[in-house]
PDB file of C-alpha atoms in Angstrom:
ATOM      1  CA  GLU A  18      11.045 -55.033  44.976  1.00 71.00           C
ATOM      2  CA  THR A  19      11.686 -52.179  47.396  1.00 76.00           C
ATOM      3  CA  GLY A  20      15.470 -51.963  47.170  1.00 94.00           C
ATOM      4  CA  VAL A  21      15.904 -53.181  50.749  1.00 97.00           C
ATOM      5  CA  THR A  22      17.044 -56.769  51.260  1.00 97.00           C
ATOM      6  CA  GLN A  23      17.268 -58.761  54.477  1.00 98.00           C
ATOM      7  CA  THR A  24      19.010 -62.029  55.287  1.00 97.00           C
ATOM      8  CA  PRO A  25      18.262 -64.547  56.498  1.00 97.00           C
ATOM      9  CA  ARG A  26      14.519 -64.624  55.831  1.00 97.00           C
ATOM     10  CA  HIS A  27      13.944 -67.189  58.577  1.00 97.00           C
ATOM     11  CA  LEU A  28      15.992 -67.980  61.665  1.00 96.00           C
ATOM     12  CA  VAL A  29      15.549 -70.448  64.495  1.00 95.00           C
ATOM     13  CA  MET A  30      17.894 -70.087  67.439  1.00 93.00           C
ATOM     14  CA  GLY A  31      18.287 -71.326  70.953  1.00 90.00           C
ATOM     15  CA  MET A  32      18.489 -68.980  73.901  1.00 88.00           C
ATOM     16  CA  THR A  33      22.255 -69.421  74.197  1.00 87.00           C
ATOM     17  CA  ASN A  34      23.064 -68.856  70.526  1.00 88.00           C
ATOM     18  CA  LYS A  35      24.571 -65.787  68.905  1.00 94.00           C
ATOM     19  CA  LYS A  36      23.336 -64.777  65.476  1.00 95.00           C
ATOM     20  CA  SER A  37      23.196 -61.695  63.290  1.00 97.00           C
ATOM     21  CA  LEU A  38      20.560 -60.247  60.993  1.00 98.00           C
ATOM     22  CA  LYS A  39      21.701 -58.344  57.935  1.00 98.00           C
ATOM     23  CA  CYS A  40      20.032 -55.559  55.994  1.00 98.00           C
ATOM     24  CA  GLU A  41      21.221 -53.885  52.819  1.00 98.00           C
ATOM     25  CA  GLN A  42      19.652 -50.993  50.957  1.00 97.00           C
ATOM     26  CA  HIS A  43      20.335 -50.151  47.322  1.00 95.00           C
ATOM     27  CA  LEU A  44      18.526 -46.807  47.295  1.00 95.00           C
ATOM     28  CA  GLY A  45      21.312 -44.419  48.224  1.00 93.00           C
ATOM     29  CA  HIS A  46      19.560 -43.553  51.486  1.00 93.00           C
ATOM     30  CA  ASN A  47      21.255 -42.124  54.560  1.00 91.00           C
ATOM     31  CA  ALA A  48      18.921 -43.365  57.307  1.00 92.00           C
ATOM     32  CA  MET A  49      18.227 -46.950  58.358  1.00 93.00           C
ATOM     33  CA  TYR A  50      15.877 -48.422  60.933  1.00 94.00           C
ATOM     34  CA  TRP A  51      15.211 -51.658  62.806  1.00 96.00           C
ATOM     35  CA  TYR A  52      11.622 -52.483  63.765  1.00 96.00           C
ATOM     36  CA  LYS A  53      10.128 -55.416  65.657  1.00 96.00           C
ATOM     37  CA  GLN A  54       6.739 -56.668  64.460  1.00 96.00           C
ATOM     38  CA  SER A  55       4.768 -58.912  66.814  1.00 93.00           C
ATOM     39  CA  ALA A  56       1.270 -60.222  66.259  1.00 87.00           C
ATOM     40  CA  LYS A  57      -1.525 -57.812  67.219  1.00 79.00           C
ATOM     41  CA  LYS A  58       0.910 -55.058  68.218  1.00 87.00           C
ATOM     42  CA  PRO A  59       2.016 -51.901  66.446  1.00 88.00           C
ATOM     43  CA  LEU A  60       5.399 -51.922  64.785  1.00 92.00           C
ATOM     44  CA  GLU A  61       7.968 -51.142  67.459  1.00 93.00           C
ATOM     45  CA  LEU A  62      10.863 -48.920  66.464  1.00 92.00           C
ATOM     46  CA  MET A  63      14.088 -50.314  67.915  1.00 94.00           C
ATOM     47  CA  PHE A  64      16.975 -48.307  66.465  1.00 93.00           C
ATOM     48  CA  VAL A  65      17.553 -45.465  64.011  1.00 91.00           C
ATOM     49  CA  TYR A  66      20.819 -44.698  62.260  1.00 91.00           C
ATOM     50  CA  SER A  67      21.625 -41.596  60.271  1.00 86.00           C
ATOM     51  CA  LEU A  68      24.868 -41.486  58.313  1.00 82.00           C
ATOM     52  CA  GLU A  69      26.127 -44.478  60.326  1.00 80.00           C
ATOM     53  CA  GLU A  70      25.466 -42.787  63.674  1.00 81.00           C
ATOM     54  CA  ARG A  71      22.810 -44.121  66.026  1.00 82.00           C
ATOM     55  CA  VAL A  72      20.293 -41.356  66.634  1.00 79.00           C
ATOM     56  CA  GLU A  73      17.627 -43.293  68.476  1.00 77.00           C
ATOM     57  CA  ASN A  74      17.567 -46.299  70.786  1.00 77.00           C
ATOM     58  CA  ASN A  75      14.124 -47.029  72.148  1.00 78.00           C
ATOM     59  CA  SER A  76      14.852 -48.810  75.422  1.00 84.00           C
ATOM     60  CA  VAL A  77      15.840 -51.989  73.658  1.00 92.00           C
ATOM     61  CA  PRO A  78      17.423 -54.721  75.835  1.00 93.00           C
ATOM     62  CA  SER A  79      21.174 -55.061  75.481  1.00 92.00           C
ATOM     63  CA  ARG A  80      20.791 -58.574  74.061  1.00 94.00           C
ATOM     64  CA  PHE A  81      20.052 -56.703  70.797  1.00 96.00           C
ATOM     65  CA  SER A  82      23.110 -54.900  69.469  1.00 95.00           C
ATOM     66  CA  PRO A  83      22.940 -52.894  66.223  1.00 95.00           C
ATOM     67  CA  GLU A  84      25.811 -52.078  63.924  1.00 95.00           C
ATOM     68  CA  CYS A  85      25.894 -49.752  60.924  1.00 94.00           C
ATOM     69  CA  PRO A  86      29.307 -49.954  59.195  1.00 94.00           C
ATOM     70  CA  ASN A  87      28.191 -47.732  56.295  1.00 92.00           C
ATOM     71  CA  SER A  88      25.002 -46.112  55.051  1.00 90.00           C
ATOM     72  CA  SER A  89      24.061 -49.153  52.936  1.00 95.00           C
ATOM     73  CA  HIS A  90      24.371 -51.874  55.561  1.00 97.00           C
ATOM     74  CA  LEU A  91      22.760 -52.464  58.917  1.00 97.00           C
ATOM     75  CA  PHE A  92      23.172 -55.425  61.247  1.00 97.00           C
ATOM     76  CA  LEU A  93      21.352 -56.595  64.324  1.00 97.00           C
ATOM     77  CA  HIS A  94      23.457 -58.856  66.531  1.00 97.00           C
ATOM     78  CA  LEU A  95      21.494 -61.196  68.778  1.00 96.00           C
ATOM     79  CA  HIS A  96      22.666 -63.043  71.874  1.00 93.00           C
ATOM     80  CA  THR A  97      20.978 -64.826  74.784  1.00 93.00           C
ATOM     81  CA  LEU A  98      17.530 -64.051  73.448  1.00 93.00           C
ATOM     82  CA  GLN A  99      14.267 -64.980  75.156  1.00 94.00           C
ATOM     83  CA  PRO A 100      11.271 -66.760  73.613  1.00 94.00           C
ATOM     84  CA  GLU A 101       9.309 -63.475  73.758  1.00 93.00           C
ATOM     85  CA  ASP A 102      11.828 -62.043  71.284  1.00 95.00           C
ATOM     86  CA  SER A 103      10.325 -64.266  68.584  1.00 96.00           C
ATOM     87  CA  ALA A 104       8.911 -61.884  65.970  1.00 96.00           C
ATOM     88  CA  LEU A 105       9.376 -60.488  62.487  1.00 97.00           C
ATOM     89  CA  TYR A 106      12.311 -58.065  62.410  1.00 98.00           C
ATOM     90  CA  LEU A 107      11.997 -55.429  59.734  1.00 97.00           C
ATOM     91  CA  CYS A 108      14.654 -53.159  58.353  1.00 97.00           C
ATOM     92  CA  ALA A 109      13.762 -49.899  56.630  1.00 95.00           C
ATOM     93  CA  SER A 110      15.569 -46.995  55.031  1.00 94.00           C
ATOM     94  CA  SER A 111      14.767 -43.414  54.088  1.00 92.00           C
ATOM     95  CA  GLN A 112      16.588 -40.546  52.476  1.00 88.00           C
ATOM     96  CA  GLY A 113      17.538 -39.160  55.868  1.00 80.00           C
ATOM     97  CA  VAL A 114      16.920 -35.462  55.365  1.00 75.00           C
ATOM     98  CA  ALA A 115      16.902 -33.940  58.846  1.00 67.00           C
ATOM     99  CA  GLY A 116      13.600 -32.425  59.913  1.00 62.00           C
ATOM    100  CA  PHE A 117      11.649 -33.854  56.986  1.00 69.00           C
ATOM    101  CA  GLN A 118       9.099 -36.623  57.226  1.00 76.00           C
ATOM    102  CA  GLU A 119       9.869 -39.106  54.500  1.00 81.00           C
ATOM    103  CA  THR A 120       8.718 -42.370  53.093  1.00 88.00           C
ATOM    104  CA  GLN A 121      10.326 -45.360  54.731  1.00 92.00           C
ATOM    105  CA  TYR A 122      11.098 -48.329  52.500  1.00 94.00           C
ATOM    106  CA  PHE A 123      10.879 -51.678  54.223  1.00 96.00           C
ATOM    107  CA  GLY A 124      12.628 -54.957  53.561  1.00 97.00           C
ATOM    108  CA  PRO A 125      10.749 -58.284  53.680  1.00 96.00           C
ATOM    109  CA  GLY A 126      11.840 -59.007  57.229  1.00 97.00           C
ATOM    110  CA  THR A 127      13.528 -61.853  59.095  1.00 98.00           C
ATOM    111  CA  ARG A 128      11.139 -64.226  60.852  1.00 97.00           C
ATOM    112  CA  LEU A 129      12.882 -65.137  64.125  1.00 97.00           C
ATOM    113  CA  LEU A 130      11.919 -68.003  66.385  1.00 96.00           C
ATOM    114  CA  VAL A 131      13.674 -68.355  69.725  1.00 95.00           C
ATOM    115  CA  LEU A 132      13.373 -71.776  71.343  1.00 92.00           C
TER     116      LEU A 132
ATOM    117  CA  GLY B  22       4.612 -39.845  72.888  1.00 84.00           C
ATOM    118  CA  GLU B  23       2.110 -40.226  70.070  1.00 90.00           C
ATOM    119  CA  ASN B  24      -0.580 -42.916  70.325  1.00 95.00           C
ATOM    120  CA  VAL B  25      -2.332 -44.186  67.208  1.00 97.00           C
ATOM    121  CA  GLU B  26      -5.519 -46.260  67.419  1.00 97.00           C
ATOM    122  CA  GLN B  27      -6.753 -48.175  64.374  1.00 97.00           C
ATOM    123  CA  HIS B  28     -10.141 -49.795  63.684  1.00 97.00           C
ATOM    124  CA  PRO B  29     -11.339 -52.291  62.749  1.00 97.00           C
ATOM    125  CA  SER B  30      -8.727 -54.984  63.350  1.00 96.00           C
ATOM    126  CA  THR B  31     -10.319 -57.203  60.687  1.00 97.00           C
ATOM    127  CA  LEU B  32     -12.515 -56.290  57.735  1.00 98.00           C
ATOM    128  CA  SER B  33     -14.132 -58.576  55.163  1.00 98.00           C
ATOM    129  CA  VAL B  34     -15.791 -57.213  52.048  1.00 98.00           C
ATOM    130  CA  GLN B  35     -17.142 -58.563  48.804  1.00 98.00           C
ATOM    131  CA  GLU B  36     -15.210 -57.780  45.652  1.00 97.00           C
ATOM    132  CA  GLY B  37     -16.406 -54.479  44.234  1.00 97.00           C
ATOM    133  CA  ASP B  38     -17.521 -53.087  47.589  1.00 98.00           C
ATOM    134  CA  SER B  39     -15.789 -50.234  49.409  1.00 98.00           C
ATOM    135  CA  ALA B  40     -13.603 -50.598  52.488  1.00 98.00           C
ATOM    136  CA  VAL B  41     -12.932 -47.952  55.132  1.00 98.00           C
ATOM    137  CA  ILE B  42     -10.274 -48.085  57.837  1.00 98.00           C
ATOM    138  CA  LYS B  43     -10.155 -45.434  60.547  1.00 98.00           C
ATOM    139  CA  CYS B  44      -7.359 -44.147  62.752  1.00 98.00           C
ATOM    140  CA  THR B  45      -7.127 -41.628  65.555  1.00 98.00           C
ATOM    141  CA  TYR B  46      -4.030 -39.963  66.943  1.00 97.00           C
ATOM    142  CA  SER B  47      -3.283 -38.153  70.166  1.00 97.00           C
ATOM    143  CA  ASP B  48      -0.475 -35.676  69.473  1.00 94.00           C
ATOM    144  CA  SER B  49      -1.679 -32.424  67.909  1.00 94.00           C
ATOM    145  CA  ALA B  50       1.888 -31.891  66.641  1.00 92.00           C
ATOM    146  CA  SER B  51       1.503 -34.798  64.211  1.00 93.00           C
ATOM    147  CA  ASN B  52       1.411 -33.500  60.673  1.00 92.00           C
ATOM    148  CA  TYR B  53       2.264 -36.446  58.426  1.00 93.00           C
ATOM    149  CA  PHE B  54       0.054 -39.517  58.034  1.00 96.00           C
ATOM    150  CA  PRO B  55       1.145 -42.378  55.782  1.00 96.00           C
ATOM    151  CA  TRP B  56      -0.690 -45.620  55.087  1.00 98.00           C
ATOM    152  CA  TYR B  57       1.209 -48.850  54.494  1.00 97.00           C
ATOM    153  CA  LYS B  58       0.052 -52.129  52.976  1.00 98.00           C
ATOM    154  CA  GLN B  59       1.696 -55.385  54.028  1.00 96.00           C
ATOM    155  CA  GLU B  60       1.142 -58.484  51.934  1.00 96.00           C
ATOM    156  CA  LEU B  61       1.943 -61.947  53.205  1.00 92.00           C
ATOM    157  CA  GLY B  62       5.689 -62.550  53.367  1.00 90.00           C
ATOM    158  CA  LYS B  63       6.571 -58.956  52.567  1.00 93.00           C
ATOM    159  CA  GLY B  64       7.410 -55.796  54.434  1.00 94.00           C
ATOM    160  CA  PRO B  65       5.007 -52.838  54.629  1.00 96.00           C
ATOM    161  CA  GLN B  66       4.834 -50.671  51.493  1.00 96.00           C
ATOM    162  CA  LEU B  67       3.608 -47.086  51.355  1.00 95.00           C
ATOM    163  CA  ILE B  68       0.367 -46.765  49.402  1.00 97.00           C
ATOM    164  CA  ILE B  69      -0.664 -43.180  50.126  1.00 97.00           C
ATOM    165  CA  ASP B  70       0.138 -40.396  52.546  1.00 95.00           C
ATOM    166  CA  ILE B  71      -1.302 -37.048  53.559  1.00 94.00           C
ATOM    167  CA  ARG B  72       0.097 -33.982  55.258  1.00 91.00           C
ATOM    168  CA  SER B  73      -1.793 -31.774  57.654  1.00 87.00           C
ATOM    169  CA  ASN B  74      -2.216 -28.908  55.212  1.00 85.00           C
ATOM    170  CA  VAL B  75      -4.494 -31.095  53.068  1.00 84.00           C
ATOM    171  CA  GLY B  76      -7.902 -32.535  53.975  1.00 91.00           C
ATOM    172  CA  GLU B  77      -8.162 -35.232  51.312  1.00 94.00           C
ATOM    173  CA  LYS B  78      -5.959 -36.987  48.812  1.00 94.00           C
ATOM    174  CA  LYS B  79      -6.866 -39.479  46.100  1.00 96.00           C
ATOM    175  CA  ASP B  80      -4.903 -41.944  44.021  1.00 94.00           C
ATOM    176  CA  GLN B  81      -7.080 -44.010  41.697  1.00 96.00           C
ATOM    177  CA  ARG B  82      -9.161 -46.330  43.945  1.00 97.00           C
ATOM    178  CA  ILE B  83      -7.515 -45.183  47.160  1.00 98.00           C
ATOM    179  CA  ALA B  84      -8.283 -42.021  49.106  1.00 98.00           C
ATOM    180  CA  VAL B  85      -7.304 -40.694  52.507  1.00 98.00           C
ATOM    181  CA  THR B  86      -9.159 -38.049  54.514  1.00 97.00           C
ATOM    182  CA  LEU B  87      -7.858 -36.076  57.482  1.00 97.00           C
ATOM    183  CA  ASN B  88      -9.782 -34.244  60.187  1.00 95.00           C
ATOM    184  CA  LYS B  89      -7.231 -32.329  62.239  1.00 94.00           C
ATOM    185  CA  THR B  90      -9.789 -30.973  64.678  1.00 94.00           C
ATOM    186  CA  ALA B  91     -11.009 -34.423  65.596  1.00 95.00           C
ATOM    187  CA  LYS B  92      -7.541 -35.933  65.209  1.00 96.00           C
ATOM    188  CA  HIS B  93      -8.630 -38.740  62.936  1.00 96.00           C
ATOM    189  CA  PHE B  94      -7.840 -39.906  59.450  1.00 97.00           C
ATOM    190  CA  SER B  95      -9.278 -42.628  57.258  1.00 98.00           C
ATOM    191  CA  LEU B  96      -8.349 -44.824  54.309  1.00 98.00           C
ATOM    192  CA  HIS B  97     -11.002 -45.475  51.687  1.00 98.00           C
ATOM    193  CA  ILE B  98     -10.643 -48.182  49.064  1.00 98.00           C
ATOM    194  CA  THR B  99     -13.303 -48.291  46.369  1.00 97.00           C
ATOM    195  CA  GLU B 100     -14.114 -51.127  43.943  1.00 98.00           C
ATOM    196  CA  THR B 101     -12.098 -53.559  46.031  1.00 98.00           C
ATOM    197  CA  GLN B 102     -10.321 -56.459  44.340  1.00 97.00           C
ATOM    198  CA  PRO B 103      -8.951 -59.716  45.776  1.00 96.00           C
ATOM    199  CA  GLU B 104      -5.412 -58.358  45.416  1.00 96.00           C
ATOM    200  CA  ASP B 105      -6.308 -55.629  47.917  1.00 98.00           C
ATOM    201  CA  SER B 106      -6.341 -58.353  50.593  1.00 98.00           C
ATOM    202  CA  ALA B 107      -3.514 -57.514  53.007  1.00 98.00           C
ATOM    203  CA  VAL B 108      -2.802 -55.905  56.371  1.00 97.00           C
ATOM    204  CA  TYR B 109      -3.070 -52.110  56.317  1.00 98.00           C
ATOM    205  CA  PHE B 110      -1.268 -49.881  58.824  1.00 97.00           C
ATOM    206  CA  CYS B 111      -1.840 -46.237  59.507  1.00 97.00           C
ATOM    207  CA  ALA B 112       0.893 -44.117  61.046  1.00 96.00           C
ATOM    208  CA  ALA B 113       1.408 -40.614  62.365  1.00 95.00           C
ATOM    209  CA  SER B 114       4.552 -38.535  62.584  1.00 92.00           C
ATOM    210  CA  PRO B 115       4.866 -35.514  64.884  1.00 90.00           C
ATOM    211  CA  ARG B 116       6.520 -32.386  63.587  1.00 86.00           C
ATOM    212  CA  GLY B 117      10.133 -32.196  64.737  1.00 79.00           C
ATOM    213  CA  SER B 118      10.489 -35.904  65.565  1.00 78.00           C
ATOM    214  CA  THR B 119      13.786 -37.637  64.815  1.00 73.00           C
ATOM    215  CA  LEU B 120      13.976 -38.282  61.078  1.00 73.00           C
ATOM    216  CA  GLY B 121      10.199 -38.202  60.863  1.00 73.00           C
ATOM    217  CA  ARG B 122       9.638 -40.995  63.356  1.00 86.00           C
ATOM    218  CA  LEU B 123       6.479 -42.965  62.624  1.00 92.00           C
ATOM    219  CA  TYR B 124       3.991 -44.207  65.221  1.00 93.00           C
ATOM    220  CA  PHE B 125       1.969 -47.079  63.816  1.00 95.00           C
ATOM    221  CA  GLY B 126      -1.498 -48.419  64.488  1.00 96.00           C
ATOM    222  CA  ARG B 127      -2.022 -52.136  65.168  1.00 95.00           C
ATOM    223  CA  GLY B 128      -3.110 -52.906  61.623  1.00 95.00           C
ATOM    224  CA  THR B 129      -6.289 -53.987  59.836  1.00 97.00           C
ATOM    225  CA  GLN B 130      -6.492 -57.356  58.114  1.00 97.00           C
ATOM    226  CA  LEU B 131      -8.571 -56.711  54.975  1.00 98.00           C
ATOM    227  CA  THR B 132      -9.995 -59.700  53.137  1.00 98.00           C
ATOM    228  CA  VAL B 133     -11.726 -59.204  49.805  1.00 98.00           C
ATOM    229  CA  TRP B 134     -13.874 -62.160  48.745  1.00 96.00           C
ATOM    230  CA  PRO B 135     -14.322 -62.820  45.030  1.00 91.00           C
TER     231      PRO B 135
END
């Protein structure tokens, strides 16, 4: 596979629940990303981390809270989500060389359904 | 920011035929154009990319062409096989963007019939 794993693969939650998505990369990369993939829409970049520091936050509602404890792990904490948040959430990583456009390696995603 | 348009949204071809997917971009500062393939139940995987100093790049049955003047780039798959069936995404990355930020098209669902 790609060297990027995500858990869980599927998640159903109510609007009042709190849950977390986990991503781990085994590639020795320094940059990690969260994307949201909805049907018929382009992939939406949510957050970018470089060396555990958040470098980009693309106007994502506060009900999504990222955490990057080290360069191999990335979490997305979810609380009081809305049904329109149902989507495939993809994690990706790249080498993280500043100023260089690099290949991003994606995990398989977490399919989230908010009821 | 950058805006990437991708066409067609669906494409059906017979095995052995060629498939072409086209993308346009808006930001003349974009200089890196990757193509990703997403199979069912998997995340997108890079299949080929091109940088703005090159007009064409080939890798076996896959080729990508870039026209910087017209701001469009295309993916060409020859001798298609059923395993080529997937969703294909084009993307563009402007020079100087944070960690090579990618702007994706909406995707093309390619179906190859045996």
